[in-house]
Amino acid sequence: MESITLYAYAKLNLALAVLGKREDGYHNMEMLMQSVSLHDTLRLARAEDGIRLFCGRSDLSGGNDNIAYRAAEQFFQFTGRKGGVEIHLEKKIPLQAGMAGGSADAAAVLTGLNFLYDAGLSQDQLSALGVKLGADVPFCLTGGTAHVTGMGERVAPVSPLPSCYFVIVKPEAGISTGAAFQAVDNCTALRKVDVSRALKGVSYADMHEIAVSMDNTFEQVTVLDEVFDIKRQLLQKGALGSLMSGSGSAVFGLFQEKAAANAAREAFSPLYREVYLTEPVDCGVKIL
């Protein structure tokens, strides 16, 4: 096969606890993560040599400061395969949103090259490559619903969510992941986030328990007031629960009924440029 097309799915954090900074500079985390149907599309084509990345956006690099490009570099260095790749990236996942858009693209590149070059890398090997690129890449390789620990490298699938919908609203302002972690490190009065309660709700398929237990350490240090305005409005429009995803700035509402979710999407769409109605999916990368 000479080319392949893949979907790289966004993620939401239904619960996120920053447990502390490690000696290597990374942070130990505990998270309940969920892949959702919003996705980037990547087309990978074999080339004789070199890596070329085309994304058609002025705010995204096509060079090795793009995580998708670096994923291809990692693959060829690790496997020793001769050849190259041309990557065409159609970006839909918002930037600086806490939705692992870059990590999802890296996961898709690793998955696609493993398939195109028949490299036979196991999921564990792909994850070991992925975590060098970003802490969310191992989850994005697996996807679905998962309990994620360590710096993000330990991914344990859990029971899938019951049928539900997420309305995601991304404010114009983004939030730097590095700045968010710095704010957590500098805060001396953080409330403990109990991820186990959200996991229990998932195990019982109890949507209301999941909703009331959604929590995120990063919300305690965000200075973006718009996050809390959006949360309040989503709850007013019928969301069972609402939370900022990851380090932000995207905010999502959890809905049980599609009609209510769609009504919320329609209400937010005139106010914000990036508003999405999504639902859970059971994988992080899909080969078409």
Coordinates of C-alpha atoms in Angstrom, one line a residue:
M1 CA 0.0 0.0 0.0
E2 CA 1.3 3.4 -1.0
S3 CA -1.0 5.7 1.0
I4 CA -3.3 5.7 4.0
T5 CA -5.9 8.0 5.5
L6 CA -6.6 8.2 9.2
Y7 CA -8.8 10.0 11.7
A8 CA -7.0 11.3 14.8
Y9 CA -9.6 11.8 17.5
A10 CA -9.6 14.6 20.1
K11 CA -9.7 13.7 23.9
L12 CA -11.5 15.2 26.9
N13 CA -10.5 14.9 30.5
L14 CA -13.6 13.8 32.6
A15 CA -11.4 14.1 35.7
L16 CA -7.8 15.2 36.0
A17 CA -5.5 15.4 39.1
V18 CA -2.0 16.8 39.0
L19 CA -0.3 14.8 41.7
G20 CA 3.1 16.5 41.8
K21 CA 6.2 17.4 39.9
R22 CA 8.8 14.7 39.3
E23 CA 12.6 14.9 39.4
D24 CA 12.7 14.7 35.6
G25 CA 10.6 17.9 35.4
Y26 CA 7.4 16.1 34.3
H27 CA 4.3 15.7 36.5
N28 CA 2.6 12.6 37.9
M29 CA -1.0 12.6 36.9
E30 CA -4.2 10.7 37.4
M31 CA -6.9 11.1 34.7
L32 CA -10.1 9.7 33.3
M33 CA -9.9 10.3 29.6
Q34 CA -12.3 10.0 26.8
S35 CA -11.9 10.1 23.0
V36 CA -14.6 12.0 21.1
S37 CA -15.8 12.1 17.5
L38 CA -14.2 15.5 16.7
H39 CA -11.1 14.6 14.7
D40 CA -8.2 15.7 12.4
T41 CA -7.8 13.9 9.1
L42 CA -4.3 12.8 8.0
R43 CA -3.3 11.3 4.7
L44 CA 0.1 9.6 4.6
A45 CA 1.8 8.7 1.3
R46 CA 5.1 6.8 1.0
A47 CA 8.0 8.7 -0.4
E48 CA 11.5 7.8 -1.5
D49 CA 13.1 9.9 1.2
G50 CA 12.5 12.8 3.6
I51 CA 9.5 14.0 5.5
R52 CA 7.2 16.6 4.1
L53 CA 4.2 17.9 6.1
F54 CA 1.4 20.0 4.6
C55 CA -1.2 21.5 6.8
G56 CA -2.5 24.5 4.9
R57 CA -2.6 26.8 8.0
S58 CA -0.4 29.8 8.7
D59 CA -0.6 29.1 12.5
L60 CA 0.9 25.6 12.1
S61 CA 4.4 24.7 11.1
G62 CA 5.3 22.1 8.6
G63 CA 8.7 21.6 10.0
N64 CA 10.2 19.6 12.9
D65 CA 8.6 21.9 15.5
N66 CA 5.4 20.2 14.6
I67 CA 4.8 17.0 16.7
A68 CA 3.4 15.1 13.7
Y69 CA 6.7 15.7 11.8
R70 CA 8.7 14.6 14.9
A71 CA 6.6 11.5 15.1
A72 CA 7.7 10.5 11.6
E73 CA 11.3 11.2 12.5
Q74 CA 11.0 9.0 15.6
F75 CA 9.5 6.2 13.5
F76 CA 12.2 6.1 10.9
Q77 CA 15.0 6.5 13.4
F78 CA 13.6 3.7 15.6
T79 CA 12.8 1.2 12.8
G80 CA 15.6 2.0 10.5
R81 CA 13.2 1.8 7.6
K82 CA 14.4 3.3 4.3
G83 CA 12.1 5.8 2.8
G84 CA 10.1 8.8 3.7
V85 CA 6.5 10.1 3.9
E86 CA 4.4 13.0 2.7
I87 CA 1.8 14.0 5.3
H88 CA -1.3 16.0 4.5
L89 CA -3.0 17.2 7.7
E90 CA -6.6 18.6 7.8
K91 CA -6.9 20.3 11.2
K92 CA -10.2 20.4 13.0
I93 CA -9.2 20.0 16.7
P94 CA -8.7 23.4 18.1
L95 CA -5.3 24.6 19.3
Q96 CA -4.3 25.3 22.9
A97 CA -7.6 23.7 24.0
G98 CA -6.5 20.9 26.3
M99 CA -7.9 18.3 23.8
A100 CA -4.6 16.7 22.7
G101 CA -4.9 17.8 19.1
G102 CA -1.1 17.6 18.4
S103 CA -0.8 14.4 20.3
A104 CA -3.6 12.8 18.3
D105 CA -1.8 13.8 15.1
A106 CA 1.4 12.2 16.3
A107 CA -0.4 9.0 17.3
A108 CA -2.0 8.9 13.8
V109 CA 1.4 9.3 12.1
L110 CA 3.0 6.5 14.2
T111 CA 0.0 4.2 13.5
G112 CA -0.1 5.1 9.8
L113 CA 3.7 4.6 9.2
N114 CA 3.6 1.3 11.2
F115 CA 0.9 0.1 8.8
L116 CA 2.4 1.6 5.5
Y117 CA 5.9 0.2 6.2
D118 CA 4.7 -3.0 7.7
A119 CA 7.0 -2.4 10.7
G120 CA 5.1 -4.7 13.0
L121 CA 5.6 -2.4 16.1
S122 CA 3.5 -3.5 19.0
Q123 CA 1.2 -1.1 20.9
D124 CA 3.7 -1.0 23.7
Q125 CA 6.5 0.0 21.3
L126 CA 4.4 2.7 19.7
S127 CA 3.5 4.0 23.2
A128 CA 7.2 4.1 24.2
L129 CA 7.9 6.1 21.0
G130 CA 4.9 8.3 21.6
V131 CA 5.6 9.3 25.2
K132 CA 8.9 10.8 24.0
L133 CA 6.8 13.2 21.9
G134 CA 4.1 14.1 24.4
A135 CA 2.5 12.8 27.5
D136 CA -0.9 12.4 25.8
V137 CA 0.3 10.4 22.8
P138 CA 0.1 6.9 24.5
F139 CA -3.6 7.6 25.3
C140 CA -4.3 8.9 21.8
L141 CA -2.8 5.6 20.4
T142 CA -5.3 3.6 22.4
G143 CA -8.2 6.0 22.9
G144 CA -11.7 5.1 24.1
T145 CA -12.3 5.5 27.8
A146 CA -9.3 5.0 30.0
H147 CA -7.7 5.5 33.4
V148 CA -4.4 7.2 32.7
T149 CA -1.6 7.5 35.3
G150 CA 2.1 8.3 35.5
M151 CA 3.0 11.2 33.2
G152 CA 0.5 9.7 30.8
E153 CA 2.3 6.6 29.7
R154 CA 0.1 4.1 31.7
V155 CA -3.2 3.7 30.0
A156 CA -5.8 1.2 31.4
P157 CA -9.0 0.9 29.4
V158 CA -12.2 1.0 31.5
S159 CA -15.9 0.5 30.7
P160 CA -17.1 2.7 27.9
L161 CA -19.4 5.5 28.7
P162 CA -23.2 5.1 28.2
S163 CA -24.7 6.9 25.2
C164 CA -24.1 10.6 25.7
Y165 CA -23.1 13.8 24.0
F166 CA -20.5 16.5 24.6
V167 CA -20.9 20.2 23.6
I168 CA -17.4 21.7 23.4
V169 CA -16.9 25.5 23.4
K170 CA -13.4 26.9 22.8
P171 CA -12.8 30.5 23.8
E172 CA -10.8 32.7 21.5
A173 CA -7.9 32.7 24.0
G174 CA -5.9 29.6 24.4
I175 CA -3.9 28.4 27.4
S176 CA -0.3 27.3 27.2
T177 CA 0.2 23.9 28.8
G178 CA 3.6 24.9 30.2
A179 CA 2.1 28.0 31.8
A180 CA -0.7 26.0 33.3
F181 CA 1.7 23.5 34.9
Q182 CA 3.8 26.4 36.2
A183 CA 0.7 27.9 37.8
V184 CA 0.0 24.6 39.5
D185 CA 3.5 24.3 40.8
N186 CA 3.3 27.8 42.2
C187 CA 0.0 27.3 44.0
T188 CA 0.2 26.3 47.6
A189 CA -3.5 25.7 48.3
L190 CA -4.8 23.2 45.7
R191 CA -7.9 21.2 46.5
K192 CA -7.4 17.4 46.0
V193 CA -9.2 16.0 42.9
D194 CA -10.7 12.6 43.5
V195 CA -10.5 10.7 40.2
S196 CA -11.7 7.5 41.8
R197 CA -15.2 8.9 42.2
A198 CA -15.5 9.5 38.4
L199 CA -14.1 6.0 37.7
K200 CA -16.8 4.5 40.0
G201 CA -19.5 6.4 38.1
V202 CA -18.2 4.9 34.8
S203 CA -18.1 1.4 36.3
Y204 CA -21.8 1.7 37.2
A205 CA -22.7 3.5 34.0
D206 CA -24.2 6.2 36.1
M207 CA -24.2 9.4 34.1
H208 CA -25.3 11.6 37.0
E209 CA -22.4 10.3 39.2
I210 CA -20.0 10.9 36.4
A211 CA -21.3 14.4 35.9
V212 CA -21.1 15.5 39.5
S213 CA -17.6 14.0 40.0
M214 CA -16.0 15.7 37.0
D215 CA -13.1 17.8 38.3
N216 CA -9.8 19.3 37.1
T217 CA -6.8 20.6 39.0
F218 CA -6.1 23.1 36.2
E219 CA -9.4 24.8 36.8
Q220 CA -8.2 25.9 40.2
V221 CA -5.4 28.0 38.7
T222 CA -6.8 29.2 35.4
V223 CA -7.1 33.0 35.1
L224 CA -9.4 32.9 32.1
D225 CA -12.8 34.0 33.5
E226 CA -14.5 33.0 30.2
V227 CA -14.0 29.3 31.2
F228 CA -16.3 29.7 34.2
D229 CA -18.8 31.8 32.2
I230 CA -19.1 29.0 29.6
K231 CA -19.4 26.4 32.3
R232 CA -22.3 28.3 33.9
Q233 CA -24.1 28.7 30.6
L234 CA -23.7 25.0 29.7
L235 CA -25.3 24.0 33.0
Q236 CA -28.1 26.5 32.4
K237 CA -28.7 24.9 29.0
G238 CA -29.2 21.5 30.5
A239 CA -25.7 19.9 30.8
L240 CA -25.5 17.3 33.5
G241 CA -22.0 18.6 34.3
S242 CA -19.4 20.9 32.8
L243 CA -15.6 21.0 32.9
M244 CA -12.5 22.6 31.3
S245 CA -10.6 19.9 29.5
G246 CA -6.9 19.3 30.3
S247 CA -5.0 22.6 30.7
G248 CA -7.7 24.4 28.8
S249 CA -9.1 26.5 27.3
A250 CA -11.9 24.3 25.8
V251 CA -14.9 23.7 28.1
F252 CA -17.4 20.9 27.6
G253 CA -20.8 20.1 28.8
L254 CA -22.0 16.5 29.2
F255 CA -25.5 15.8 27.9
Q256 CA -27.6 12.7 28.0
E257 CA -30.1 13.7 25.3
K258 CA -29.0 14.7 21.7
A259 CA -31.8 17.3 21.4
A260 CA -30.6 19.2 24.4
A261 CA -27.0 19.0 23.3
N262 CA -27.9 20.3 19.8
A263 CA -29.9 23.1 21.3
A264 CA -26.9 24.1 23.4
R265 CA -24.6 24.0 20.4
E266 CA -27.0 26.2 18.4
A267 CA -27.1 28.7 21.3
F268 CA -23.3 28.9 21.6
S269 CA -22.5 29.0 17.8
P270 CA -23.3 32.7 17.3
L271 CA -21.1 33.6 20.2
Y272 CA -18.0 31.5 19.6
R273 CA -16.2 30.5 16.5
E274 CA -15.3 27.0 17.7
V275 CA -18.3 25.1 19.0
Y276 CA -18.7 21.3 18.5
L277 CA -21.3 18.7 19.2
T278 CA -19.5 15.4 19.7
E279 CA -20.0 11.9 21.2
P280 CA -17.7 9.2 22.6
V281 CA -15.7 7.0 20.3
D282 CA -13.9 3.8 21.2
C283 CA -10.5 4.4 19.7
G284 CA -7.9 7.1 19.4
V285 CA -6.9 6.6 15.8
K286 CA -9.0 5.1 13.0
I287 CA -7.6 3.8 9.7
L288 CA -10.1 4.4 6.9

